[in-house]
PDB file of C-alpha atoms in Angstrom:
ATOM      1  CA  PHE W   1     -16.598  32.477  18.864  1.00 46.00           C
ATOM      2  CA  VAL W   2     -17.730  32.956  15.223  1.00 50.00           C
ATOM      3  CA  GLY W   3     -14.868  35.400  14.508  1.00 52.00           C
ATOM      4  CA  LEU W   4     -12.431  33.247  15.551  1.00 46.00           C
ATOM      5  CA  HIS W   5     -13.040  30.315  13.317  1.00 49.00           C
ATOM      6  CA  TYR W   6     -13.707  32.880  10.514  1.00 51.00           C
ATOM      7  CA  GLY W   7      -9.975  34.486  11.086  1.00 52.00           C
ATOM      8  CA  THR W   8      -8.629  31.248  11.192  1.00 51.00           C
ATOM      9  CA  GLY W   9     -10.189  30.072   7.817  1.00 54.00           C
ATOM     10  CA  ASP W  10     -11.945  27.149   9.910  1.00 64.00           C
ATOM     11  CA  ASN W  11     -14.478  27.085   7.234  1.00 70.00           C
ATOM     12  CA  THR W  12     -15.843  23.425   8.151  1.00 71.00           C
ATOM     13  CA  THR W  13     -16.193  24.185  12.195  1.00 75.00           C
ATOM     14  CA  LEU W  14     -17.969  27.362  11.300  1.00 72.00           C
ATOM     15  CA  ALA W  15     -20.075  25.813   8.954  1.00 73.00           C
ATOM     16  CA  GLU W  16     -21.363  23.023  11.525  1.00 75.00           C
ATOM     17  CA  LEU W  17     -21.387  25.831  14.058  1.00 76.00           C
ATOM     18  CA  LEU W  18     -24.065  27.867  11.861  1.00 74.00           C
ATOM     19  CA  GLN W  19     -25.835  25.069  10.939  1.00 75.00           C
ATOM     20  CA  THR W  20     -26.384  23.694  14.423  1.00 81.00           C
ATOM     21  CA  ILE W  21     -27.387  26.888  16.172  1.00 76.00           C
ATOM     22  CA  ARG W  22     -29.596  28.227  13.323  1.00 78.00           C
ATOM     23  CA  PRO W  23     -32.849  27.048  14.150  1.00 77.00           C
ATOM     24  CA  VAL W  24     -32.474  27.892  18.008  1.00 79.00           C
ATOM     25  CA  VAL W  25     -30.820  31.451  17.720  1.00 77.00           C
ATOM     26  CA  MET W  26     -33.658  32.606  14.911  1.00 76.00           C
ATOM     27  CA  THR W  27     -36.512  31.324  16.867  1.00 78.00           C
ATOM     28  CA  HIS W  28     -35.436  31.752  20.496  1.00 76.00           C
ATOM     29  CA  GLY W  29     -32.285  34.155  20.122  1.00 81.00           C
ATOM     30  CA  SER W  30     -32.020  37.742  21.360  1.00 85.00           C
ATOM     31  CA  LEU W  31     -31.732  40.440  19.008  1.00 87.00           C
ATOM     32  CA  ILE W  32     -28.018  40.700  19.512  1.00 88.00           C
ATOM     33  CA  GLN W  33     -27.774  36.740  19.291  1.00 88.00           C
ATOM     34  CA  GLN W  34     -29.852  36.713  15.716  1.00 85.00           C
ATOM     35  CA  ALA W  35     -27.346  39.642  14.322  1.00 87.00           C
ATOM     36  CA  GLU W  36     -24.410  37.533  15.274  1.00 87.00           C
ATOM     37  CA  PHE W  37     -25.662  34.436  13.494  1.00 85.00           C
ATOM     38  CA  LEU W  38     -26.120  36.422  10.235  1.00 86.00           C
ATOM     39  CA  GLU W  39     -23.056  38.346  10.574  1.00 89.00           C
ATOM     40  CA  GLY W  40     -21.144  34.847  10.954  1.00 86.00           C
ATOM     41  CA  LEU W  41     -23.344  33.522   7.849  1.00 86.00           C
ATOM     42  CA  ALA W  42     -22.411  36.504   5.589  1.00 89.00           C
ATOM     43  CA  MET W  43     -18.402  35.730   6.919  1.00 88.00           C
ATOM     44  CA  LEU W  44     -18.632  32.024   5.930  1.00 88.00           C
ATOM     45  CA  LYS W  45     -19.949  32.784   2.706  1.00 90.00           C
ATOM     46  CA  MET W  46     -17.308  35.347   1.701  1.00 93.00           C
ATOM     47  CA  ARG W  47     -14.878  32.890   2.759  1.00 89.00           C
ATOM     48  CA  LEU W  48     -15.872  29.897   0.948  1.00 90.00           C
ATOM     49  CA  ASP W  49     -15.991  31.881  -2.104  1.00 94.00           C
ATOM     50  CA  ARG W  50     -12.888  33.377  -1.671  1.00 95.00           C
ATOM     51  CA  TYR W  51     -14.062  36.741  -1.615  1.00 97.00           C
ATOM     52  CA  ALA W  52     -15.617  36.638  -4.826  1.00 97.00           C
ATOM     53  CA  ILE W  53     -18.554  38.483  -3.257  1.00 97.00           C
ATOM     54  CA  SER W  54     -21.698  36.791  -4.886  1.00 96.00           C
ATOM     55  CA  ASN W  55     -25.280  38.949  -4.888  1.00 97.00           C
ATOM     56  CA  GLY W  56     -26.392  36.089  -2.224  1.00 93.00           C
ATOM     57  CA  THR W  57     -23.091  37.309  -0.048  1.00 94.00           C
ATOM     58  CA  ILE W  58     -23.907  40.957  -0.371  1.00 96.00           C
ATOM     59  CA  ASP W  59     -27.636  40.630   0.605  1.00 94.00           C
ATOM     60  CA  ASP W  60     -26.981  38.473   3.856  1.00 92.00           C
ATOM     61  CA  GLN W  61     -24.188  41.428   4.797  1.00 95.00           C
ATOM     62  CA  ARG W  62     -27.238  43.957   4.541  1.00 96.00           C
ATOM     63  CA  THR W  63     -29.400  41.588   6.321  1.00 94.00           C
ATOM     64  CA  ALA W  64     -26.790  41.386   9.134  1.00 94.00           C
ATOM     65  CA  LEU W  65     -26.321  45.399   9.212  1.00 96.00           C
ATOM     66  CA  HIS W  66     -29.977  45.663   9.576  1.00 96.00           C
ATOM     67  CA  ALA W  67     -30.301  43.052  12.586  1.00 94.00           C
ATOM     68  CA  TRP W  68     -27.414  45.174  14.201  1.00 95.00           C
ATOM     69  CA  ARG W  69     -29.140  48.378  13.953  1.00 96.00           C
ATOM     70  CA  LYS W  70     -32.020  46.769  15.653  1.00 95.00           C
ATOM     71  CA  THR W  71     -30.067  45.958  18.503  1.00 94.00           C
ATOM     72  CA  GLU W  72     -28.737  49.916  18.859  1.00 89.00           C
ATOM     73  CA  ASP W  73     -25.187  48.159  19.546  1.00 95.00           C
ATOM     74  CA  LEU W  74     -22.948  50.492  18.066  1.00 97.00           C
ATOM     75  CA  VAL W  75     -19.980  48.482  17.709  1.00 97.00           C
ATOM     76  CA  GLY W  76     -21.770  45.785  15.969  1.00 96.00           C
ATOM     77  CA  VAL W  77     -23.287  48.257  13.591  1.00 97.00           C
ATOM     78  CA  ALA W  78     -19.769  49.842  12.790  1.00 97.00           C
ATOM     79  CA  ASN W  79     -18.279  46.585  12.390  1.00 97.00           C
ATOM     80  CA  ASN W  80     -21.104  45.652   9.647  1.00 97.00           C
ATOM     81  CA  GLN W  81     -20.894  49.109   8.203  1.00 98.00           C
ATOM     82  CA  PHE W  82     -17.496  47.974   7.489  1.00 98.00           C
ATOM     83  CA  SER W  83     -18.454  44.386   6.334  1.00 97.00           C
ATOM     84  CA  LEU W  84     -20.586  45.666   3.518  1.00 98.00           C
ATOM     85  CA  ALA W  85     -18.257  48.343   2.235  1.00 98.00           C
ATOM     86  CA  PHE W  86     -15.744  45.200   2.424  1.00 98.00           C
ATOM     87  CA  CYS W  87     -18.226  43.272   0.342  1.00 98.00           C
ATOM     88  CA  HIS W  88     -18.721  46.479  -2.214  1.00 98.00           C
ATOM     89  CA  LEU W  89     -14.862  46.775  -2.736  1.00 98.00           C
ATOM     90  CA  TRP W  90     -14.363  43.491  -4.049  1.00 98.00           C
ATOM     91  CA  ARG W  91     -17.324  43.595  -6.299  1.00 98.00           C
ATOM     92  CA  ARG W  92     -15.288  46.622  -7.522  1.00 98.00           C
ATOM     93  CA  GLU W  93     -18.344  48.833  -6.277  1.00 98.00           C
ATOM     94  CA  LEU W  94     -16.167  51.371  -5.557  1.00 98.00           C
ATOM     95  CA  ASP W  95     -18.385  54.416  -4.797  1.00 98.00           C
ATOM     96  CA  ASP W  96     -20.562  52.031  -2.600  1.00 98.00           C
ATOM     97  CA  ALA W  97     -17.411  51.084  -0.690  1.00 98.00           C
ATOM     98  CA  ASP W  98     -16.325  54.526  -0.023  1.00 98.00           C
ATOM     99  CA  HIS W  99     -19.497  55.316   1.550  1.00 98.00           C
ATOM    100  CA  ASN W 100     -19.865  52.677   3.649  1.00 98.00           C
ATOM    101  CA  ILE W 101     -16.277  53.026   4.779  1.00 98.00           C
ATOM    102  CA  GLN W 102     -16.738  56.723   5.663  1.00 98.00           C
ATOM    103  CA  ALA W 103     -20.121  55.663   7.430  1.00 98.00           C
ATOM    104  CA  ALA W 104     -18.202  53.206   9.472  1.00 98.00           C
ATOM    105  CA  ALA W 105     -15.182  55.430   9.889  1.00 98.00           C
ATOM    106  CA  GLN W 106     -17.002  58.105  11.462  1.00 98.00           C
ATOM    107  CA  MET W 107     -18.982  55.669  13.721  1.00 97.00           C
ATOM    108  CA  ALA W 108     -16.046  54.063  14.902  1.00 98.00           C
ATOM    109  CA  THR W 109     -14.342  57.237  15.460  1.00 97.00           C
ATOM    110  CA  LYS W 110     -17.477  58.599  17.684  1.00 96.00           C
ATOM    111  CA  ILE W 111     -17.413  55.604  19.584  1.00 97.00           C
ATOM    112  CA  GLY W 112     -13.383  54.815  20.069  1.00 96.00           C
ATOM    113  CA  HIS W 113     -13.090  51.664  18.465  1.00 97.00           C
ATOM    114  CA  GLY W 114      -9.648  51.648  17.003  1.00 97.00           C
ATOM    115  CA  ARG W 115      -9.861  48.261  15.172  1.00 96.00           C
ATOM    116  CA  VAL W 116     -12.744  49.267  13.036  1.00 98.00           C
ATOM    117  CA  GLN W 117     -10.728  52.573  12.297  1.00 98.00           C
ATOM    118  CA  THR W 118      -7.634  50.828  10.894  1.00 98.00           C
ATOM    119  CA  LEU W 119      -9.853  48.358   9.098  1.00 97.00           C
ATOM    120  CA  CYS W 120     -11.651  51.382   7.157  1.00 98.00           C
ATOM    121  CA  ALA W 121      -8.238  53.019   6.557  1.00 98.00           C
ATOM    122  CA  THR W 122      -6.469  49.935   5.317  1.00 98.00           C
ATOM    123  CA  TYR W 123      -9.247  49.012   2.871  1.00 98.00           C
ATOM    124  CA  ALA W 124      -9.957  52.668   1.941  1.00 98.00           C
ATOM    125  CA  ALA W 125      -6.563  52.373   0.418  1.00 98.00           C
ATOM    126  CA  ILE W 126      -7.350  49.319  -1.708  1.00 98.00           C
ATOM    127  CA  ALA W 127     -10.554  51.277  -3.141  1.00 98.00           C
ATOM    128  CA  GLN W 128      -7.915  54.040  -4.104  1.00 98.00           C
ATOM    129  CA  ARG W 129      -5.234  51.508  -5.289  1.00 98.00           C
ATOM    130  CA  PHE W 130      -8.206  49.897  -7.757  1.00 98.00           C
ATOM    131  CA  ARG W 131      -8.940  53.297  -9.204  1.00 98.00           C
ATOM    132  CA  GLY W 132      -5.136  53.839  -9.776  1.00 97.00           C
ATOM    133  CA  ASP W 133      -4.932  56.664  -7.462  1.00 98.00           C
ATOM    134  CA  VAL W 134      -1.415  57.069  -6.125  1.00 98.00           C
ATOM    135  CA  GLU W 135      -1.701  59.825  -3.940  1.00 98.00           C
ATOM    136  CA  GLY W 136      -5.249  58.318  -2.328  1.00 98.00           C
ATOM    137  CA  VAL W 137      -3.455  55.173  -1.759  1.00 98.00           C
ATOM    138  CA  GLN W 138      -0.455  57.026  -0.077  1.00 98.00           C
ATOM    139  CA  ARG W 139      -2.595  58.965   1.957  1.00 98.00           C
ATOM    140  CA  TYR W 140      -4.736  56.007   3.436  1.00 98.00           C
ATOM    141  CA  ALA W 141      -1.863  53.333   3.766  1.00 98.00           C
ATOM    142  CA  ALA W 142      -0.004  56.226   5.781  1.00 98.00           C
ATOM    143  CA  GLU W 143      -3.194  56.765   7.998  1.00 98.00           C
ATOM    144  CA  SER W 144      -3.467  52.599   8.386  1.00 98.00           C
ATOM    145  CA  LEU W 145       0.137  52.392   9.634  1.00 97.00           C
ATOM    146  CA  SER W 146      -0.117  55.214  12.010  1.00 97.00           C
ATOM    147  CA  LEU W 147      -3.705  53.596  13.157  1.00 97.00           C
ATOM    148  CA  SER W 148      -2.190  50.149  13.596  1.00 95.00           C
ATOM    149  CA  ASP W 149       0.706  51.327  15.594  1.00 94.00           C
ATOM    150  CA  ARG W 150      -1.390  53.256  17.769  1.00 95.00           C
ATOM    151  CA  TYR W 151      -3.937  50.640  18.784  1.00 94.00           C
ATOM    152  CA  GLY W 152      -1.390  47.999  18.553  1.00 91.00           C
ATOM    153  CA  ILE W 153      -2.980  45.840  15.631  1.00 91.00           C
ATOM    154  CA  HIS W 154       0.350  44.962  13.791  1.00 89.00           C
ATOM    155  CA  PHE W 155      -0.751  42.544  11.592  1.00 87.00           C
ATOM    156  CA  TYR W 156      -2.529  45.348   9.087  1.00 94.00           C
ATOM    157  CA  SER W 157       0.686  47.138   9.098  1.00 96.00           C
ATOM    158  CA  GLY W 158       1.228  44.216   6.712  1.00 96.00           C
ATOM    159  CA  MET W 159      -1.259  45.674   4.161  1.00 97.00           C
ATOM    160  CA  ALA W 160      -0.236  49.167   4.863  1.00 98.00           C
ATOM    161  CA  LYS W 161       3.201  48.361   3.591  1.00 98.00           C
ATOM    162  CA  ALA W 162       2.057  46.561   0.895  1.00 98.00           C
ATOM    163  CA  ASN W 163      -0.058  49.253  -0.378  1.00 98.00           C
ATOM    164  CA  LEU W 164       2.748  52.000   0.285  1.00 98.00           C
ATOM    165  CA  ALA W 165       4.690  49.471  -1.845  1.00 98.00           C
ATOM    166  CA  TRP W 166       2.336  49.867  -4.714  1.00 98.00           C
ATOM    167  CA  VAL W 167       3.067  53.592  -4.321  1.00 98.00           C
ATOM    168  CA  ALA W 168       6.795  53.376  -4.329  1.00 98.00           C
ATOM    169  CA  ARG W 169       6.575  51.453  -7.506  1.00 97.00           C
ATOM    170  CA  ARG W 170       4.361  53.435  -9.138  1.00 97.00           C
ATOM    171  CA  LYS W 171       6.949  56.301  -8.304  1.00 97.00           C
ATOM    172  CA  GLY W 172       9.530  54.732  -9.699  1.00 96.00           C
ATOM    173  CA  ARG W 173      11.485  53.832  -6.321  1.00 97.00           C
ATOM    174  CA  SER W 174      11.910  50.327  -7.082  1.00 95.00           C
ATOM    175  CA  ALA W 175      14.601  49.918  -3.660  1.00 96.00           C
ATOM    176  CA  SER W 176      11.789  51.739  -1.504  1.00 98.00           C
ATOM    177  CA  ALA W 177       9.172  49.133  -3.328  1.00 98.00           C
ATOM    178  CA  PHE W 178      11.143  46.104  -2.871  1.00 98.00           C
ATOM    179  CA  SER W 179      12.068  46.677   0.849  1.00 98.00           C
ATOM    180  CA  LEU W 180       8.376  47.432   1.814  1.00 98.00           C
ATOM    181  CA  ALA W 181       6.931  44.641   0.234  1.00 98.00           C
ATOM    182  CA  GLN W 182       9.217  42.218   1.367  1.00 97.00           C
ATOM    183  CA  GLU W 183       8.296  43.435   4.937  1.00 97.00           C
ATOM    184  CA  ALA W 184       4.576  43.259   4.042  1.00 97.00           C
ATOM    185  CA  SER W 185       5.030  39.853   3.230  1.00 95.00           C
ATOM    186  CA  ALA W 186       6.644  38.706   6.029  1.00 94.00           C
ATOM    187  CA  ILE W 187       3.825  40.380   8.464  1.00 94.00           C
ATOM    188  CA  MET W 188       1.083  38.816   6.196  1.00 92.00           C
ATOM    189  CA  THR W 189       0.539  35.202   7.410  1.00 80.00           C
ATOM    190  CA  VAL W 190      -0.106  32.272   5.102  1.00 73.00           C
ATOM    191  CA  ALA W 191      -4.096  32.248   6.172  1.00 79.00           C
ATOM    192  CA  TYR W 192      -4.294  36.154   5.462  1.00 91.00           C
ATOM    193  CA  PRO W 193      -6.192  35.740   1.851  1.00 95.00           C
ATOM    194  CA  PHE W 194      -5.064  39.272   0.645  1.00 97.00           C
ATOM    195  CA  ARG W 195      -1.230  38.695   0.299  1.00 97.00           C
ATOM    196  CA  TRP W 196      -1.678  39.795  -3.313  1.00 97.00           C
ATOM    197  CA  ALA W 197      -1.169  43.322  -1.908  1.00 98.00           C
ATOM    198  CA  ALA W 198       2.295  42.670  -1.588  1.00 98.00           C
ATOM    199  CA  LEU W 199       2.994  39.613  -4.211  1.00 98.00           C
ATOM    200  CA  TRP W 200       1.961  41.668  -6.845  1.00 98.00           C
ATOM    201  CA  PRO W 201       4.462  44.789  -6.953  1.00 98.00           C
ATOM    202  CA  LEU W 202       7.191  41.605  -6.097  1.00 98.00           C
ATOM    203  CA  LEU W 203       6.225  40.206  -9.391  1.00 98.00           C
ATOM    204  CA  GLY W 204       6.221  43.280 -11.005  1.00 97.00           C
ATOM    205  CA  MET W 205       9.666  44.185  -9.700  1.00 97.00           C
ATOM    206  CA  ALA W 206      10.863  40.786 -10.874  1.00 97.00           C
ATOM    207  CA  LEU W 207       9.442  41.215 -14.263  1.00 96.00           C
ATOM    208  CA  ASP W 208      11.379  44.445 -14.122  1.00 95.00           C
ATOM    209  CA  ALA W 209      14.461  42.918 -13.467  1.00 95.00           C
ATOM    210  CA  ASN W 210      13.810  39.956 -16.218  1.00 94.00           C
ATOM    211  CA  GLU W 211      14.124  37.201 -13.200  1.00 95.00           C
ATOM    212  CA  LEU W 212      11.596  34.984 -14.600  1.00 93.00           C
ATOM    213  CA  GLU W 213      12.252  32.420 -11.514  1.00 92.00           C
ATOM    214  CA  SER W 214      10.943  34.742  -9.462  1.00 95.00           C
ATOM    215  CA  ALA W 215       8.109  35.778 -11.261  1.00 96.00           C
ATOM    216  CA  GLY W 216       7.373  32.209 -11.321  1.00 94.00           C
ATOM    217  CA  GLU W 217       7.116  31.801  -7.390  1.00 94.00           C
ATOM    218  CA  TYR W 218       5.160  34.867  -7.145  1.00 96.00           C
ATOM    219  CA  ALA W 219       2.275  33.348  -9.405  1.00 96.00           C
ATOM    220  CA  ARG W 220       2.485  30.142  -7.992  1.00 95.00           C
ATOM    221  CA  GLN W 221       1.707  32.036  -4.206  1.00 95.00           C
ATOM    222  CA  LEU W 222      -1.061  34.170  -5.842  1.00 97.00           C
ATOM    223  CA  LEU W 223      -2.684  31.166  -7.033  1.00 96.00           C
ATOM    224  CA  ASP W 224      -2.901  29.126  -3.977  1.00 95.00           C
ATOM    225  CA  PRO W 225      -6.021  28.480  -2.898  1.00 94.00           C
ATOM    226  CA  SER W 226      -5.875  30.082   0.423  1.00 93.00           C
ATOM    227  CA  GLN W 227      -6.000  33.209  -1.291  1.00 96.00           C
ATOM    228  CA  GLN W 228      -8.600  35.663  -2.751  1.00 97.00           C
ATOM    229  CA  ARG W 229     -10.137  34.299  -6.212  1.00 97.00           C
ATOM    230  CA  LEU W 230      -8.438  36.909  -8.947  1.00 97.00           C
ATOM    231  CA  PRO W 231     -10.232  37.840 -12.009  1.00 96.00           C
ATOM    232  CA  ASP W 232     -10.984  34.569 -14.406  1.00 96.00           C
ATOM    233  CA  ASP W 233      -8.663  36.160 -16.913  1.00 96.00           C
ATOM    234  CA  LEU W 234      -5.799  37.398 -14.621  1.00 97.00           C
ATOM    235  CA  ALA W 235      -5.834  33.957 -13.042  1.00 97.00           C
ATOM    236  CA  SER W 236      -5.489  31.914 -16.564  1.00 97.00           C
ATOM    237  CA  TRP W 237      -2.904  33.780 -17.544  1.00 97.00           C
ATOM    238  CA  LEU W 238      -0.967  33.370 -14.350  1.00 97.00           C
ATOM    239  CA  ASP W 239      -1.521  29.583 -14.345  1.00 96.00           C
ATOM    240  CA  ALA W 240      -0.507  29.540 -18.096  1.00 97.00           C
ATOM    241  CA  ALA W 241       2.782  31.711 -16.971  1.00 96.00           C
ATOM    242  CA  GLN W 242       3.346  29.254 -14.288  1.00 92.00           C
ATOM    243  CA  SER W 243       3.063  25.993 -16.220  1.00 93.00           C
ATOM    244  CA  ALA W 244       5.324  27.458 -18.798  1.00 94.00           C
ATOM    245  CA  TRP W 245       7.924  28.798 -16.100  1.00 92.00           C
ATOM    246  CA  GLN W 246       7.646  24.937 -14.445  1.00 90.00           C
ATOM    247  CA  ARG W 247       8.888  23.174 -17.835  1.00 92.00           C
ATOM    248  CA  ALA W 248      11.158  25.627 -18.617  1.00 92.00           C
ATOM    249  CA  ASP W 249       9.379  27.648 -21.644  1.00 95.00           C
ATOM    250  CA  LEU W 250      10.764  30.707 -20.743  1.00 93.00           C
ATOM    251  CA  ASP W 251      10.103  32.384 -23.865  1.00 95.00           C
ATOM    252  CA  HIS W 252       6.185  31.424 -23.256  1.00 96.00           C
ATOM    253  CA  ALA W 253       6.784  32.618 -19.750  1.00 95.00           C
ATOM    254  CA  ASP W 254       7.858  35.798 -20.306  1.00 95.00           C
ATOM    255  CA  ARG W 255       4.792  36.611 -23.193  1.00 96.00           C
ATOM    256  CA  CYS W 256       2.370  35.459 -20.470  1.00 97.00           C
ATOM    257  CA  PHE W 257       3.909  37.334 -18.205  1.00 97.00           C
ATOM    258  CA  ARG W 258       4.387  40.651 -20.256  1.00 96.00           C
ATOM    259  CA  HIS W 259       0.735  40.239 -20.796  1.00 97.00           C
ATOM    260  CA  ILE W 260      -0.148  39.722 -17.121  1.00 98.00           C
ATOM    261  CA  ALA W 261       1.650  42.961 -16.252  1.00 97.00           C
ATOM    262  CA  VAL W 262      -0.767  44.970 -18.611  1.00 97.00           C
ATOM    263  CA  LEU W 263      -4.168  43.263 -17.364  1.00 98.00           C
ATOM    264  CA  ALA W 264      -2.641  43.536 -13.618  1.00 98.00           C
ATOM    265  CA  THR W 265      -2.037  47.241 -13.808  1.00 98.00           C
ATOM    266  CA  ASP W 266      -4.980  48.410 -15.332  1.00 97.00           C
ATOM    267  CA  LEU W 267      -6.677  46.631 -12.310  1.00 97.00           C
ATOM    268  CA  GLY W 268      -4.550  48.364  -9.887  1.00 97.00           C
ATOM    269  CA  TYR W 269      -2.864  44.923  -8.493  1.00 98.00           C
ATOM    270  CA  LEU W 270       0.411  46.355 -10.270  1.00 97.00           C
TER     271      LEU W 270
END
């Protein structure tokens, strides 16, 4: 039930649910019920903070993982080991993210849990993208695409294709990059907060072609409140570029976008 509301971005219902059940669950609940509650609390904080992971959130996720380990429920442990990796990833603590992804992937493979296996490959590709490791991204994105097809979790093929678009652009294959990024963007729903994975390559290619109108539209989508919060400096430049584009100050918009391209490339977005 908690996962349902988390997945739809229904923060209000999730917050009300957790507030209502907390005293009862933590006093009288089973180990599994307490673990599920703590997992839901960490999920809510991630969503409310738009995946800018605070110290408090990652501490809550560690507590949830510890609670799941007490239950000896391996599915719960694998899910929450991945969630801890997820927190480290968005904090760009990439070695810690890799360690927890590998641990979760090994457990998921052992118990045959296809969703966690797919998640691990999907976000391992992002860790390599943040490092600028083109071959690493290609390897994990291809694995993610294969796993999403094998287990029928087609939604995650969107992220896999977005990362393959990033690889193609880095390798100078613009036509392939554009096609993959367009496919990825079509698969990713508006509620998915990581559409930047496809939008950044599209923005980069728009700049390569000097298409400021398209670049401005991609900037608007990147800044949408439904999306993961970008680093402050990058978000400020995007906002300036979009504002310049909207008021038809194309020279200023172009200067902003060129600076954005440098920042975004260094961060692994482009």
